[in-house]
XYZ file of C-alpha atoms in Angstrom:
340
model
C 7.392 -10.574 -7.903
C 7.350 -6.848 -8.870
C 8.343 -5.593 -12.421
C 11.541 -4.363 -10.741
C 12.689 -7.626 -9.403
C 11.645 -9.025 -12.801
C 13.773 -6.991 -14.487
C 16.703 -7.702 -12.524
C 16.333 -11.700 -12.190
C 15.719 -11.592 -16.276
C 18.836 -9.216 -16.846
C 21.007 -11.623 -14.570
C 19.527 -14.823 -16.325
C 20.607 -13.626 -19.831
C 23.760 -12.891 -18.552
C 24.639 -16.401 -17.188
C 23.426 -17.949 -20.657
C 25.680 -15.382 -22.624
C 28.493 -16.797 -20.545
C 27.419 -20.100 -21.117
C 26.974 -20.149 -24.960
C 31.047 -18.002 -24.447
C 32.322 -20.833 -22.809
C 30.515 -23.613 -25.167
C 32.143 -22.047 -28.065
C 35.403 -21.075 -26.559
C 35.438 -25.481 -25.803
C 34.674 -26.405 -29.440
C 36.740 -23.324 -31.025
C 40.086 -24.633 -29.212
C 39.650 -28.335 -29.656
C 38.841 -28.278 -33.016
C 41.831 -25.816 -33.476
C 44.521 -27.746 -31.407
C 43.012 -30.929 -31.884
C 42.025 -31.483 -35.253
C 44.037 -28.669 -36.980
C 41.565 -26.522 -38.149
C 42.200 -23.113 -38.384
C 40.001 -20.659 -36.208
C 37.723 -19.621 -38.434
C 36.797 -22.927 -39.315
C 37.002 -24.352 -36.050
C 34.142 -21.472 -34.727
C 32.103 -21.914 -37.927
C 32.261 -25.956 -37.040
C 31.563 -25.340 -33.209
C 28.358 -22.778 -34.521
C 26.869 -24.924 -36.618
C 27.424 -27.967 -33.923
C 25.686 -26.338 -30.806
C 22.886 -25.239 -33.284
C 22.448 -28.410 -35.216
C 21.956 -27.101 -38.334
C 23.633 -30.501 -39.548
C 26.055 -29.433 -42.287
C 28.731 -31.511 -43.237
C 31.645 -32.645 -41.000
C 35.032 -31.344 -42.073
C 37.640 -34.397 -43.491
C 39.810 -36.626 -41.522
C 37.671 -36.193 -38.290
C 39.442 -38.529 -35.836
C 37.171 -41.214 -33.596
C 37.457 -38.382 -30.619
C 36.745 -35.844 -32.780
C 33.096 -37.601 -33.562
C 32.697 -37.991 -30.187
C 33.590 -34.587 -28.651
C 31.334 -33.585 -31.386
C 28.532 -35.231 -30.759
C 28.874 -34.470 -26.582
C 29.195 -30.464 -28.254
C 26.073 -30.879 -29.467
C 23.999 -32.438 -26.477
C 25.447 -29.799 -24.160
C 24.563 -26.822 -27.209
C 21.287 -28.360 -27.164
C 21.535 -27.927 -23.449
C 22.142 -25.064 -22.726
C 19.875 -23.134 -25.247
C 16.855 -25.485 -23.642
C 17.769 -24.003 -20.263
C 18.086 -20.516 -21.715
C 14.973 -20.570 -23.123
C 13.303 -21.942 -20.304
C 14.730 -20.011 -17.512
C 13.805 -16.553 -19.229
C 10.120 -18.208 -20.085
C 9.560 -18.817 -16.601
C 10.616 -16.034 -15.254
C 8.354 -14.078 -17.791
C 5.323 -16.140 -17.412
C 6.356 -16.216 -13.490
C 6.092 -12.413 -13.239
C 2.922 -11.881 -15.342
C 1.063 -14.332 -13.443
C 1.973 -13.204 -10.232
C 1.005 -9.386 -11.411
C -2.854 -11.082 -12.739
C -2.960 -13.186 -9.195
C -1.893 -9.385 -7.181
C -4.102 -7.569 -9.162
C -7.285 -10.314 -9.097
C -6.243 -10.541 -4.996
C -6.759 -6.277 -4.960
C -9.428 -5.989 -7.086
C -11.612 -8.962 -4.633
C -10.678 -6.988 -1.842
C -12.386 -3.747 -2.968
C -15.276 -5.769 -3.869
C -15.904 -6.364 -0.458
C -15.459 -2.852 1.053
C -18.533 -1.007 2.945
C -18.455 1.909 5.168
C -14.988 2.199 4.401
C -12.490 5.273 3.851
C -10.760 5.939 0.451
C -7.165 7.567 0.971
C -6.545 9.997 -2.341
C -3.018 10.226 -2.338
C -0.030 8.090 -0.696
C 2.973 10.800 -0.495
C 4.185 12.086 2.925
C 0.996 13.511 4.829
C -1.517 10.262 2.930
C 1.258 8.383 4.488
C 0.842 9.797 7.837
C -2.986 8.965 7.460
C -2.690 5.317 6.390
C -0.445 4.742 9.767
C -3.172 5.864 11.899
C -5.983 4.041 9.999
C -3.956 1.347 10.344
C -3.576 1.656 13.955
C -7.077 2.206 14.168
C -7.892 -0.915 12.342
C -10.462 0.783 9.593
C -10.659 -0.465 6.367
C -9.778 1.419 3.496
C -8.364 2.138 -0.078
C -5.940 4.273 -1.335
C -5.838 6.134 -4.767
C -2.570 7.252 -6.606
C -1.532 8.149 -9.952
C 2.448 7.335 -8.683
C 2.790 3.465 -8.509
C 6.052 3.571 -6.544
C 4.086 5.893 -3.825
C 1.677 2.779 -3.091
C 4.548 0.389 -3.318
C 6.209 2.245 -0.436
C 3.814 2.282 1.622
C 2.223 -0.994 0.912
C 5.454 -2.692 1.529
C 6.152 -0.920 4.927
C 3.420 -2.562 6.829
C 2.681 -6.871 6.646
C -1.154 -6.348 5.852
C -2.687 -6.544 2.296
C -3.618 -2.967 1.514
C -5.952 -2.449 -1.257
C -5.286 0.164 -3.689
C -6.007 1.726 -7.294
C -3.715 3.177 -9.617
C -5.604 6.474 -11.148
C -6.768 9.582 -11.056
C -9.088 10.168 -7.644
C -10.751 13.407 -10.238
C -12.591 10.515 -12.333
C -15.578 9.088 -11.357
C -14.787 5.759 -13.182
C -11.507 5.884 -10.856
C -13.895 6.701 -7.309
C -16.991 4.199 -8.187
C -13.996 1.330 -8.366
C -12.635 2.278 -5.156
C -16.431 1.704 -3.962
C -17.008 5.217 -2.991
C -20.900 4.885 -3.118
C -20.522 2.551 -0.327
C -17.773 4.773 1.754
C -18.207 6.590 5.012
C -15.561 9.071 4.364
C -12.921 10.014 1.789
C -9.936 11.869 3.132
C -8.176 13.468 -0.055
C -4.254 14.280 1.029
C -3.160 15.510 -2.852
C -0.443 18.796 -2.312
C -2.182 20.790 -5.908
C -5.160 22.069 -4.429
C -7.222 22.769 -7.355
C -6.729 18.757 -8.153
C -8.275 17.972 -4.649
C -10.998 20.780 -5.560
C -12.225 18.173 -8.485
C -11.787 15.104 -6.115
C -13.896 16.615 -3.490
C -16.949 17.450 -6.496
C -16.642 14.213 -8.198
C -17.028 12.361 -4.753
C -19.789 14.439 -3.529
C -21.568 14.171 -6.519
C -21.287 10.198 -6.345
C -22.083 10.102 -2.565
C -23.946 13.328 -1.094
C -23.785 11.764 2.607
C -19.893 10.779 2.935
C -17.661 12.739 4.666
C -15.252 14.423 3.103
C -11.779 15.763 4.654
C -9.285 17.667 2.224
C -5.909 18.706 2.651
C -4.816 22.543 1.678
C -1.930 23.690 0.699
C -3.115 27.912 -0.100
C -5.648 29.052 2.445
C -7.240 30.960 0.154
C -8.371 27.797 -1.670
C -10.376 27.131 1.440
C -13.856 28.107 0.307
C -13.359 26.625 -2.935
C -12.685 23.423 -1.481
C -15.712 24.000 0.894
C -18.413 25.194 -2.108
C -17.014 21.563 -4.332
C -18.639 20.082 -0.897
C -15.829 19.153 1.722
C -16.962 18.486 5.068
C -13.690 19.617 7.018
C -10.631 21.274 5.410
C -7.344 21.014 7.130
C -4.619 23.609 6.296
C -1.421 21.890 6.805
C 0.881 24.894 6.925
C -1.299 26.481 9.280
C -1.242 24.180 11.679
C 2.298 23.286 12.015
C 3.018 27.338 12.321
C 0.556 27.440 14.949
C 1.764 24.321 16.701
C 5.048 25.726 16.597
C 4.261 29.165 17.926
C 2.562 27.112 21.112
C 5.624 24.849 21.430
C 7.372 28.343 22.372
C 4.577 30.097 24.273
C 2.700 27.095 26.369
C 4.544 23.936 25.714
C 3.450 21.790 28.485
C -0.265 21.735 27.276
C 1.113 21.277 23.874
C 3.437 18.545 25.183
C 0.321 16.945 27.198
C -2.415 17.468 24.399
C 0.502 15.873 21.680
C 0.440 12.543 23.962
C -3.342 11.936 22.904
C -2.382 13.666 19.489
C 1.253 11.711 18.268
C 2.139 10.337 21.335
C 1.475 7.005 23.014
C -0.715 4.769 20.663
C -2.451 3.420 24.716
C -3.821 7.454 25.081
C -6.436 8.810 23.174
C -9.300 10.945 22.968
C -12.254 9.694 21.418
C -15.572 9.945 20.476
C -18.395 7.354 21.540
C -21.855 7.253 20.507
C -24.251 5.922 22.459
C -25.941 3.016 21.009
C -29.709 2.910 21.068
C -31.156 0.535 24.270
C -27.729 1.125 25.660
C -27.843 0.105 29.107
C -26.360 3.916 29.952
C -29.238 5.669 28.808
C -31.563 7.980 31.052
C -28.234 7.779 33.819
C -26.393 10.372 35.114
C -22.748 10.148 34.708
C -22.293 10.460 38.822
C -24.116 6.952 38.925
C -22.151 5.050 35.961
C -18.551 6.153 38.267
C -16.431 5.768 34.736
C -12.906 7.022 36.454
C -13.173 4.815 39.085
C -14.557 1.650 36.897
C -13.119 2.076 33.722
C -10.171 4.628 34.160
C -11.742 7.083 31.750
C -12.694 10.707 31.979
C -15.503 12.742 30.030
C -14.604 15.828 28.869
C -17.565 16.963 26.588
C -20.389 15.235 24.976
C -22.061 16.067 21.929
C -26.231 16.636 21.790
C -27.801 17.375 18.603
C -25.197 19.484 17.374
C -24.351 21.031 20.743
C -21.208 20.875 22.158
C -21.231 20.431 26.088
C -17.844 20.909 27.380
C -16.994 19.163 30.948
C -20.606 18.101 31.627
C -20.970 17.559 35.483
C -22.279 14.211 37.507
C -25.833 15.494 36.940
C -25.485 15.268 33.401
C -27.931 12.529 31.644
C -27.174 10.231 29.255
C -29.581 9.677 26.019
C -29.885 7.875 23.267
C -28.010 9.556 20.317
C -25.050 11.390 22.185
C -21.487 11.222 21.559
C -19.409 11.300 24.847
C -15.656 12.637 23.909
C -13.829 10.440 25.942
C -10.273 10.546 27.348
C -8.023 7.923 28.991
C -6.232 4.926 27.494
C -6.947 2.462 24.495
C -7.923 -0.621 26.051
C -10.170 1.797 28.563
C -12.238 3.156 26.168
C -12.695 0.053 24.587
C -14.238 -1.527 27.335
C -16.251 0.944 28.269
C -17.557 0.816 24.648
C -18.706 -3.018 25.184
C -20.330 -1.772 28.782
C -22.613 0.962 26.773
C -23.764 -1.433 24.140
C -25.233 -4.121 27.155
């Protein structure tokens, strides 16, 4: 139960007592009144004083019904101010125990993060990033100083995401989210100088993860690169560029967007070769991969050289990345095949 909901369930509880302590009094006020002839004043003091059992003294010439009612006013005062009580109680001690049992559930889960990815920021483009890590089934954390951003996005997918409430610029804030144990931290914050202070504090704490920031001013690029990002993506440029080619050449745009934003089955992707891989010292002519697996090779990757469109002489060896093309469940098979 979130503090919202609490809120709401508590506000409508109170209400229903009011009503019910209303229509208590209104029952003793006119009975007393048109029953036993008291005048309103004293027939409301009376009923007050009943329903709270304070126990002063009964007014004269109480008839037998009058004793009665009275003492059925007073088991269903008593009532209703247990229930009151109770109700709002519950739903107090309801909500702040579910809040220690979310927030013992979150913290257990970062615990047991490794070679995970923290997520600095959950508005629109951190959103955009948390859907494809999703999709790619990594594990990671988000950071965000906005509650209500997690909450979105935390509520729009049935997984248990785990998350911090802070400021991504302290250390304190990155060593919770495990980042001396991350692979990568991908910081998606729209103030660029902020993600200039996220990028130093994480590369200070980890000096091997990689480090993607977002960047809103080009010109902010080189800072961003000196505080020690690995890749910085310029958001604006990109979209104007994509644009321009959506005019200019939009069937390769069209095609490239289906590995890109399209079809979750398509995808290029990069696979290293695993050592003792049963692929190693073979030429990609002898392992047939478009006619076994469905996939194509369009470059591979060799000690920091890029080989575009290697031919079917090409050898395999231990340490390259192939950058493979073709569908999901493709690739993935052919991944199980290298590792034999």
């Amino acid at each position: 139960m979130n503090r919202e909901n609490i809120e709401k369930t508590l506000l409508k509880q109170i209400a229903f007592f009011s009503i019910l302590i209303v229509i208590v009094l209104l029952l003793g006020v006119l009975y007393y009144h048109y029953f036993e002839g008291l005048p309103f004043v004293d027939a409301f003091f009376f009923t007050a004083i009943t329903i709270s059992t304070v126990g002063y003294t009964m007014p004269e010439n109480l008839s037998e019904t009058g004793r009665l009612f009275t003492s059925f006013l007073i088991f269903l005062g008593v009532s209703v101010v247990l229930y009151g009580v109770s109700t709002v109680t519950a739903i107090i001690v309801e909500g702040k125990l579910s809040n220690y049992m979310k927030e013992r559930r979150n913290r257990k889960m970062i615990s047991k993060l490794k070679d995970h990815i923290i997520v600095v920021g959950a508005g629109k483009t951190g959103q955009y990033v948390i859907g494809e890590l999703i999709r790619e089934k990594e594990n990671f954390v988000i950071i965000d100083l906005n509650e209500e951003n997690i909450n979105k996005v935390v509520e729009g997918y049935n997984i248990s995401i785990p998350y911090i409430v802070g400021d991504a610029a302290e250390e304190d804030i990155l060593l919770e989210a495990g980042v001396t144990k991350a692979k990568a931290l991908i910081t998606t914050l729209p103030e660029d100088h902020v993600n200039v202070f996220v990028v130093l504090s994480a590369r200070t704490l980890n000096p091997t993860m990689t480090i993607i920031s977002k960047v809103t001013d080009v010109a902010s690029i080189r800072k961003l690169i000196y505080a020690g990002a690995t890749t910085v993506v310029a958001a604006a440029e990109i979209a104007g560029t994509r644009m321009a080619r959506l005019t200019t050449r939009p069937d390769s745009v069209n095609f490239l967007d289906l590995f890109a934003f399209g079809n979750e089955s398509y995808r290029i992707e990069e696979v290293k070769i695993p050592p003792k891989s049963s692929i190693i010292s073979k030429k990609l002519s002898e392992l047939q991969l478009s006619k076994k697996f469905k996939i194509m090779v369009v470059a591979a990757l060799r000690k920091g050289e890029n080989i575009f469109g290697p031919d079917g002489d090409f050898e395999i060896l231990e340490d390259d990345s192939l950058m493979i093309m073709g569908r999901k469940e493709d690739i993935e098979k052919f991944k199980e095949f290298a590792k034999l």
